[in-house]
XYZ file of C-alpha atoms in Angstrom:
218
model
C 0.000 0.000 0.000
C 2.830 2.449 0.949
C 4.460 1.547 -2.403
C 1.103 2.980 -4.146
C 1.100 5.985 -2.653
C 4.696 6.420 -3.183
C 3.985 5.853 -6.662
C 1.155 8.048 -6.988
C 2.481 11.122 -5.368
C 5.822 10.534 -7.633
C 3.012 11.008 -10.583
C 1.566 13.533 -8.975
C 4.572 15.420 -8.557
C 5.756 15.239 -12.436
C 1.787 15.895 -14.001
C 2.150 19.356 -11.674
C 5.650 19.891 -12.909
C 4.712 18.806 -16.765
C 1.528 21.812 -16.145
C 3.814 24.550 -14.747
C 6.209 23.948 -17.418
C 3.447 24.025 -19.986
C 2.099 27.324 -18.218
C 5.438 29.222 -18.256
C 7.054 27.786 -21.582
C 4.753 31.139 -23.538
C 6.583 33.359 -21.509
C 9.514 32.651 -23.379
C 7.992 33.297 -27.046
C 10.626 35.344 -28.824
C 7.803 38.062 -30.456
C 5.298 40.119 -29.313
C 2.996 42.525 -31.053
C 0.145 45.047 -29.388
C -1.661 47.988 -30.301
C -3.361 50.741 -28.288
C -4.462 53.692 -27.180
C -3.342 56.716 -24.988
C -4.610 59.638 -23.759
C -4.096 63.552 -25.196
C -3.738 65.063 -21.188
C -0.744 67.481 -21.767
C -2.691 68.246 -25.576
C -5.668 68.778 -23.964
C -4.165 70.973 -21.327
C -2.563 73.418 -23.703
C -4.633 73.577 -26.457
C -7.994 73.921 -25.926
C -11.585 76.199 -26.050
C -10.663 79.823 -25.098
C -12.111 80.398 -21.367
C -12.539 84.633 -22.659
C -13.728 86.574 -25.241
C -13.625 89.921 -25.927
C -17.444 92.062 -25.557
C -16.193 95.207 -24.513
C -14.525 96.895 -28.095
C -16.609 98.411 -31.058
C -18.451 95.910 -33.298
C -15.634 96.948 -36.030
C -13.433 95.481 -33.772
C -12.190 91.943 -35.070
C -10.601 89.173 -32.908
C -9.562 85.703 -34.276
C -10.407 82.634 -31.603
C -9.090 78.621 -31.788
C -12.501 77.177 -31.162
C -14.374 73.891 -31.248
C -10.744 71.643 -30.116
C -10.853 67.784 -30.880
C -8.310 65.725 -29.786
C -7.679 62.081 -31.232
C -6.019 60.280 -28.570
C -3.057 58.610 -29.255
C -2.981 55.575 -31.143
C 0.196 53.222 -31.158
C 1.455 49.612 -32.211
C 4.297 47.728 -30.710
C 7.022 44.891 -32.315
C 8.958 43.303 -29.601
C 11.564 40.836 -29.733
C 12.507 38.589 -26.592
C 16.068 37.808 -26.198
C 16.486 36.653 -22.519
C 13.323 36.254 -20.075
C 13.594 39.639 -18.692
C 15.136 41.720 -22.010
C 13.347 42.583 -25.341
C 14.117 45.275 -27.378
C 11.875 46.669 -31.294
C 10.387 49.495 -32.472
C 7.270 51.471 -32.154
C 5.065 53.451 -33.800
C 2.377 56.617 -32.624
C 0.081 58.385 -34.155
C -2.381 61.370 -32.535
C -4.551 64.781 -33.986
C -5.596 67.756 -32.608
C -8.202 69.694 -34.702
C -9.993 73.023 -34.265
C -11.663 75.957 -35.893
C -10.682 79.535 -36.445
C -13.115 81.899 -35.727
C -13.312 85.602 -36.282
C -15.258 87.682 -33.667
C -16.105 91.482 -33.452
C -16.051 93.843 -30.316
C -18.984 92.296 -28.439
C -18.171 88.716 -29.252
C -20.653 87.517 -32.038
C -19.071 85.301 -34.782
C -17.937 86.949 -37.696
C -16.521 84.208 -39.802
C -15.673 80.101 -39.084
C -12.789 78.649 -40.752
C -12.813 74.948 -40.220
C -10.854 71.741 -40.662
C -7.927 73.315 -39.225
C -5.397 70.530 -37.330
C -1.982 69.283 -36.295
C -0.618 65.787 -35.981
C 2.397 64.240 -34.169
C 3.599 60.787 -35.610
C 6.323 59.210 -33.794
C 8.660 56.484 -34.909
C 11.351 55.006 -32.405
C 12.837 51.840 -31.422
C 12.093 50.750 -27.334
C 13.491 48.789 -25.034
C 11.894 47.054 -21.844
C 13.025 45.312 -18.907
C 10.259 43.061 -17.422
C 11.564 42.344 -13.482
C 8.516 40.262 -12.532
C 7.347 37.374 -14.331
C 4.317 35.075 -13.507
C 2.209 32.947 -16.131
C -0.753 35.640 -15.981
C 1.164 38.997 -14.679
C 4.376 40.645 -15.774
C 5.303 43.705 -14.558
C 7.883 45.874 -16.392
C 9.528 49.432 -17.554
C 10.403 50.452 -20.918
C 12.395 53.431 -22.871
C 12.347 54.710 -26.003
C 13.964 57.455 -28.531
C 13.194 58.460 -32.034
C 12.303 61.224 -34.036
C 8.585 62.662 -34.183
C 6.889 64.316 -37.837
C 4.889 67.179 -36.648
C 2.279 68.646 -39.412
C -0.635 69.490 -40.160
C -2.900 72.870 -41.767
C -0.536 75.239 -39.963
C 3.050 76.649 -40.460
C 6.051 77.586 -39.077
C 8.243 80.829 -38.934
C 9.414 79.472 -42.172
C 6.413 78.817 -43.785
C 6.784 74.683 -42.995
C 3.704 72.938 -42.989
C 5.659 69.940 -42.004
C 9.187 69.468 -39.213
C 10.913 67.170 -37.844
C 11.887 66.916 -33.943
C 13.311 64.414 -31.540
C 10.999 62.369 -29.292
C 11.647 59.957 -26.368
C 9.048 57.989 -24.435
C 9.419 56.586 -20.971
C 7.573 53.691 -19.268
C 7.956 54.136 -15.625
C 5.789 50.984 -14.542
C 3.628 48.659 -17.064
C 1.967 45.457 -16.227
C 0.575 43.191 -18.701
C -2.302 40.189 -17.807
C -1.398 37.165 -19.766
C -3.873 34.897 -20.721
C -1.869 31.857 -22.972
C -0.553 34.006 -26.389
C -3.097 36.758 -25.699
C -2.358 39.500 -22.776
C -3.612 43.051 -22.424
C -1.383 45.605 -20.918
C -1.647 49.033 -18.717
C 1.271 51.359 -18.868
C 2.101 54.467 -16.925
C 4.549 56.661 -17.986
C 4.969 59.986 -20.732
C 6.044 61.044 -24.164
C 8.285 63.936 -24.976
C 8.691 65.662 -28.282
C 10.358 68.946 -29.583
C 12.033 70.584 -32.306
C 14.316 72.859 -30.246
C 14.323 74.720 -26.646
C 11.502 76.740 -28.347
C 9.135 74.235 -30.357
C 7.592 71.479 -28.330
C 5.490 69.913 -29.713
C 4.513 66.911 -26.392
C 5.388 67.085 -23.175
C 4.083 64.981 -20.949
C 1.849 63.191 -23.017
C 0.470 59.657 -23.107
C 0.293 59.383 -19.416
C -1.514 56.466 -19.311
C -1.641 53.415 -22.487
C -3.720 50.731 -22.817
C -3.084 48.297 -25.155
C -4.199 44.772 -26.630
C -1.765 42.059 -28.144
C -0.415 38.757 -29.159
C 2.898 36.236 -28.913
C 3.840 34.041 -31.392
Protein backbone atom coordinates (compact mmCIF):
# COMPACT_ATOMS: atom_id res chain seq x y z
CA UNK A 1 0.00 0.00 0.00
CA UNK A 2 2.83 2.45 0.95
CA UNK A 3 4.46 1.55 -2.40
CA UNK A 4 1.10 2.98 -4.15
CA UNK A 5 1.10 5.99 -2.65
CA UNK A 6 4.70 6.42 -3.18
CA UNK A 7 3.99 5.85 -6.66
CA UNK A 8 1.15 8.05 -6.99
CA UNK A 9 2.48 11.12 -5.37
CA UNK A 10 5.82 10.53 -7.63
CA UNK A 11 3.01 11.01 -10.58
CA UNK A 12 1.57 13.53 -8.97
CA UNK A 13 4.57 15.42 -8.56
CA UNK A 14 5.76 15.24 -12.44
CA UNK A 15 1.79 15.90 -14.00
CA UNK A 16 2.15 19.36 -11.67
CA UNK A 17 5.65 19.89 -12.91
CA UNK A 18 4.71 18.81 -16.77
CA UNK A 19 1.53 21.81 -16.14
CA UNK A 20 3.81 24.55 -14.75
CA UNK A 21 6.21 23.95 -17.42
CA UNK A 22 3.45 24.02 -19.99
CA UNK A 23 2.10 27.32 -18.22
CA UNK A 24 5.44 29.22 -18.26
CA UNK A 25 7.05 27.79 -21.58
CA UNK A 26 4.75 31.14 -23.54
CA UNK A 27 6.58 33.36 -21.51
CA UNK A 28 9.51 32.65 -23.38
CA UNK A 29 7.99 33.30 -27.05
CA UNK A 30 10.63 35.34 -28.82
CA UNK A 31 7.80 38.06 -30.46
CA UNK A 32 5.30 40.12 -29.31
CA UNK A 33 3.00 42.52 -31.05
CA UNK A 34 0.15 45.05 -29.39
CA UNK A 35 -1.66 47.99 -30.30
CA UNK A 36 -3.36 50.74 -28.29
CA UNK A 37 -4.46 53.69 -27.18
CA UNK A 38 -3.34 56.72 -24.99
CA UNK A 39 -4.61 59.64 -23.76
CA UNK A 40 -4.10 63.55 -25.20
CA UNK A 41 -3.74 65.06 -21.19
CA UNK A 42 -0.74 67.48 -21.77
CA UNK A 43 -2.69 68.25 -25.58
CA UNK A 44 -5.67 68.78 -23.96
CA UNK A 45 -4.17 70.97 -21.33
CA UNK A 46 -2.56 73.42 -23.70
CA UNK A 47 -4.63 73.58 -26.46
CA UNK A 48 -7.99 73.92 -25.93
CA UNK A 49 -11.59 76.20 -26.05
CA UNK A 50 -10.66 79.82 -25.10
CA UNK A 51 -12.11 80.40 -21.37
CA UNK A 52 -12.54 84.63 -22.66
CA UNK A 53 -13.73 86.57 -25.24
CA UNK A 54 -13.62 89.92 -25.93
CA UNK A 55 -17.44 92.06 -25.56
CA UNK A 56 -16.19 95.21 -24.51
CA UNK A 57 -14.53 96.90 -28.09
CA UNK A 58 -16.61 98.41 -31.06
CA UNK A 59 -18.45 95.91 -33.30
CA UNK A 60 -15.63 96.95 -36.03
CA UNK A 61 -13.43 95.48 -33.77
CA UNK A 62 -12.19 91.94 -35.07
CA UNK A 63 -10.60 89.17 -32.91
CA UNK A 64 -9.56 85.70 -34.28
CA UNK A 65 -10.41 82.63 -31.60
CA UNK A 66 -9.09 78.62 -31.79
CA UNK A 67 -12.50 77.18 -31.16
CA UNK A 68 -14.37 73.89 -31.25
CA UNK A 69 -10.74 71.64 -30.12
CA UNK A 70 -10.85 67.78 -30.88
CA UNK A 71 -8.31 65.72 -29.79
CA UNK A 72 -7.68 62.08 -31.23
CA UNK A 73 -6.02 60.28 -28.57
CA UNK A 74 -3.06 58.61 -29.25
CA UNK A 75 -2.98 55.57 -31.14
CA UNK A 76 0.20 53.22 -31.16
CA UNK A 77 1.46 49.61 -32.21
CA UNK A 78 4.30 47.73 -30.71
CA UNK A 79 7.02 44.89 -32.32
CA UNK A 80 8.96 43.30 -29.60
CA UNK A 81 11.56 40.84 -29.73
CA UNK A 82 12.51 38.59 -26.59
CA UNK A 83 16.07 37.81 -26.20
CA UNK A 84 16.49 36.65 -22.52
CA UNK A 85 13.32 36.25 -20.07
CA UNK A 86 13.59 39.64 -18.69
CA UNK A 87 15.14 41.72 -22.01
CA UNK A 88 13.35 42.58 -25.34
CA UNK A 89 14.12 45.27 -27.38
CA UNK A 90 11.88 46.67 -31.29
CA UNK A 91 10.39 49.49 -32.47
CA UNK A 92 7.27 51.47 -32.15
CA UNK A 93 5.07 53.45 -33.80
CA UNK A 94 2.38 56.62 -32.62
CA UNK A 95 0.08 58.39 -34.16
CA UNK A 96 -2.38 61.37 -32.54
CA UNK A 97 -4.55 64.78 -33.99
CA UNK A 98 -5.60 67.76 -32.61
CA UNK A 99 -8.20 69.69 -34.70
CA UNK A 100 -9.99 73.02 -34.27
CA UNK A 101 -11.66 75.96 -35.89
CA UNK A 102 -10.68 79.53 -36.45
CA UNK A 103 -13.11 81.90 -35.73
CA UNK A 104 -13.31 85.60 -36.28
CA UNK A 105 -15.26 87.68 -33.67
CA UNK A 106 -16.11 91.48 -33.45
CA UNK A 107 -16.05 93.84 -30.32
CA UNK A 108 -18.98 92.30 -28.44
CA UNK A 109 -18.17 88.72 -29.25
CA UNK A 110 -20.65 87.52 -32.04
CA UNK A 111 -19.07 85.30 -34.78
CA UNK A 112 -17.94 86.95 -37.70
CA UNK A 113 -16.52 84.21 -39.80
CA UNK A 114 -15.67 80.10 -39.08
CA UNK A 115 -12.79 78.65 -40.75
CA UNK A 116 -12.81 74.95 -40.22
CA UNK A 117 -10.85 71.74 -40.66
CA UNK A 118 -7.93 73.31 -39.23
CA UNK A 119 -5.40 70.53 -37.33
CA UNK A 120 -1.98 69.28 -36.29
CA UNK A 121 -0.62 65.79 -35.98
CA UNK A 122 2.40 64.24 -34.17
CA UNK A 123 3.60 60.79 -35.61
CA UNK A 124 6.32 59.21 -33.79
CA UNK A 125 8.66 56.48 -34.91
CA UNK A 126 11.35 55.01 -32.40
CA UNK A 127 12.84 51.84 -31.42
CA UNK A 128 12.09 50.75 -27.33
CA UNK A 129 13.49 48.79 -25.03
CA UNK A 130 11.89 47.05 -21.84
CA UNK A 131 13.02 45.31 -18.91
CA UNK A 132 10.26 43.06 -17.42
CA UNK A 133 11.56 42.34 -13.48
CA UNK A 134 8.52 40.26 -12.53
CA UNK A 135 7.35 37.37 -14.33
CA UNK A 136 4.32 35.08 -13.51
CA UNK A 137 2.21 32.95 -16.13
CA UNK A 138 -0.75 35.64 -15.98
CA UNK A 139 1.16 39.00 -14.68
CA UNK A 140 4.38 40.64 -15.77
CA UNK A 141 5.30 43.70 -14.56
CA UNK A 142 7.88 45.87 -16.39
CA UNK A 143 9.53 49.43 -17.55
CA UNK A 144 10.40 50.45 -20.92
CA UNK A 145 12.39 53.43 -22.87
CA UNK A 146 12.35 54.71 -26.00
CA UNK A 147 13.96 57.46 -28.53
CA UNK A 148 13.19 58.46 -32.03
CA UNK A 149 12.30 61.22 -34.04
CA UNK A 150 8.58 62.66 -34.18
CA UNK A 151 6.89 64.32 -37.84
CA UNK A 152 4.89 67.18 -36.65
CA UNK A 153 2.28 68.65 -39.41
CA UNK A 154 -0.64 69.49 -40.16
CA UNK A 155 -2.90 72.87 -41.77
CA UNK A 156 -0.54 75.24 -39.96
CA UNK A 157 3.05 76.65 -40.46
CA UNK A 158 6.05 77.59 -39.08
CA UNK A 159 8.24 80.83 -38.93
CA UNK A 160 9.41 79.47 -42.17
CA UNK A 161 6.41 78.82 -43.78
CA UNK A 162 6.78 74.68 -43.00
CA UNK A 163 3.70 72.94 -42.99
CA UNK A 164 5.66 69.94 -42.00
CA UNK A 165 9.19 69.47 -39.21
CA UNK A 166 10.91 67.17 -37.84
CA UNK A 167 11.89 66.92 -33.94
CA UNK A 168 13.31 64.41 -31.54
CA UNK A 169 11.00 62.37 -29.29
CA UNK A 170 11.65 59.96 -26.37
CA UNK A 171 9.05 57.99 -24.43
CA UNK A 172 9.42 56.59 -20.97
CA UNK A 173 7.57 53.69 -19.27
CA UNK A 174 7.96 54.14 -15.62
CA UNK A 175 5.79 50.98 -14.54
CA UNK A 176 3.63 48.66 -17.06
CA UNK A 177 1.97 45.46 -16.23
CA UNK A 178 0.58 43.19 -18.70
CA UNK A 179 -2.30 40.19 -17.81
CA UNK A 180 -1.40 37.17 -19.77
CA UNK A 181 -3.87 34.90 -20.72
CA UNK A 182 -1.87 31.86 -22.97
CA UNK A 183 -0.55 34.01 -26.39
CA UNK A 184 -3.10 36.76 -25.70
CA UNK A 185 -2.36 39.50 -22.78
CA UNK A 186 -3.61 43.05 -22.42
CA UNK A 187 -1.38 45.60 -20.92
CA UNK A 188 -1.65 49.03 -18.72
CA UNK A 189 1.27 51.36 -18.87
CA UNK A 190 2.10 54.47 -16.92
CA UNK A 191 4.55 56.66 -17.99
CA UNK A 192 4.97 59.99 -20.73
CA UNK A 193 6.04 61.04 -24.16
CA UNK A 194 8.29 63.94 -24.98
CA UNK A 195 8.69 65.66 -28.28
CA UNK A 196 10.36 68.95 -29.58
CA UNK A 197 12.03 70.58 -32.31
CA UNK A 198 14.32 72.86 -30.25
CA UNK A 199 14.32 74.72 -26.65
CA UNK A 200 11.50 76.74 -28.35
CA UNK A 201 9.14 74.23 -30.36
CA UNK A 202 7.59 71.48 -28.33
CA UNK A 203 5.49 69.91 -29.71
CA UNK A 204 4.51 66.91 -26.39
CA UNK A 205 5.39 67.08 -23.18
CA UNK A 206 4.08 64.98 -20.95
CA UNK A 207 1.85 63.19 -23.02
CA UNK A 208 0.47 59.66 -23.11
CA UNK A 209 0.29 59.38 -19.42
CA UNK A 210 -1.51 56.47 -19.31
CA UNK A 211 -1.64 53.42 -22.49
CA UNK A 212 -3.72 50.73 -22.82
CA UNK A 213 -3.08 48.30 -25.15
CA UNK A 214 -4.20 44.77 -26.63
CA UNK A 215 -1.77 42.06 -28.14
CA UNK A 216 -0.42 38.76 -29.16
CA UNK A 217 2.90 36.24 -28.91
CA UNK A 218 3.84 34.04 -31.39
Amino acid sequence: MKEKIYILLCLLCLSAGTFAEDKWAYLNIRHEVRIGWGDQMFESLIWHNPVYRVRTMPESYRQLYHENYHHDQHIWAEYQYRTKGWFSFGGMADISFVHWDDVIRNGRGEEISRDKGHYFYNFVIMPTIRFTYFHHPYVNLYSGLGAGMDINGGTEVDGKGRHTVVGFAVNLTLFGISANYERWFWTVDLGSMFAMQNANTIFMAGSRIINVGFGARF
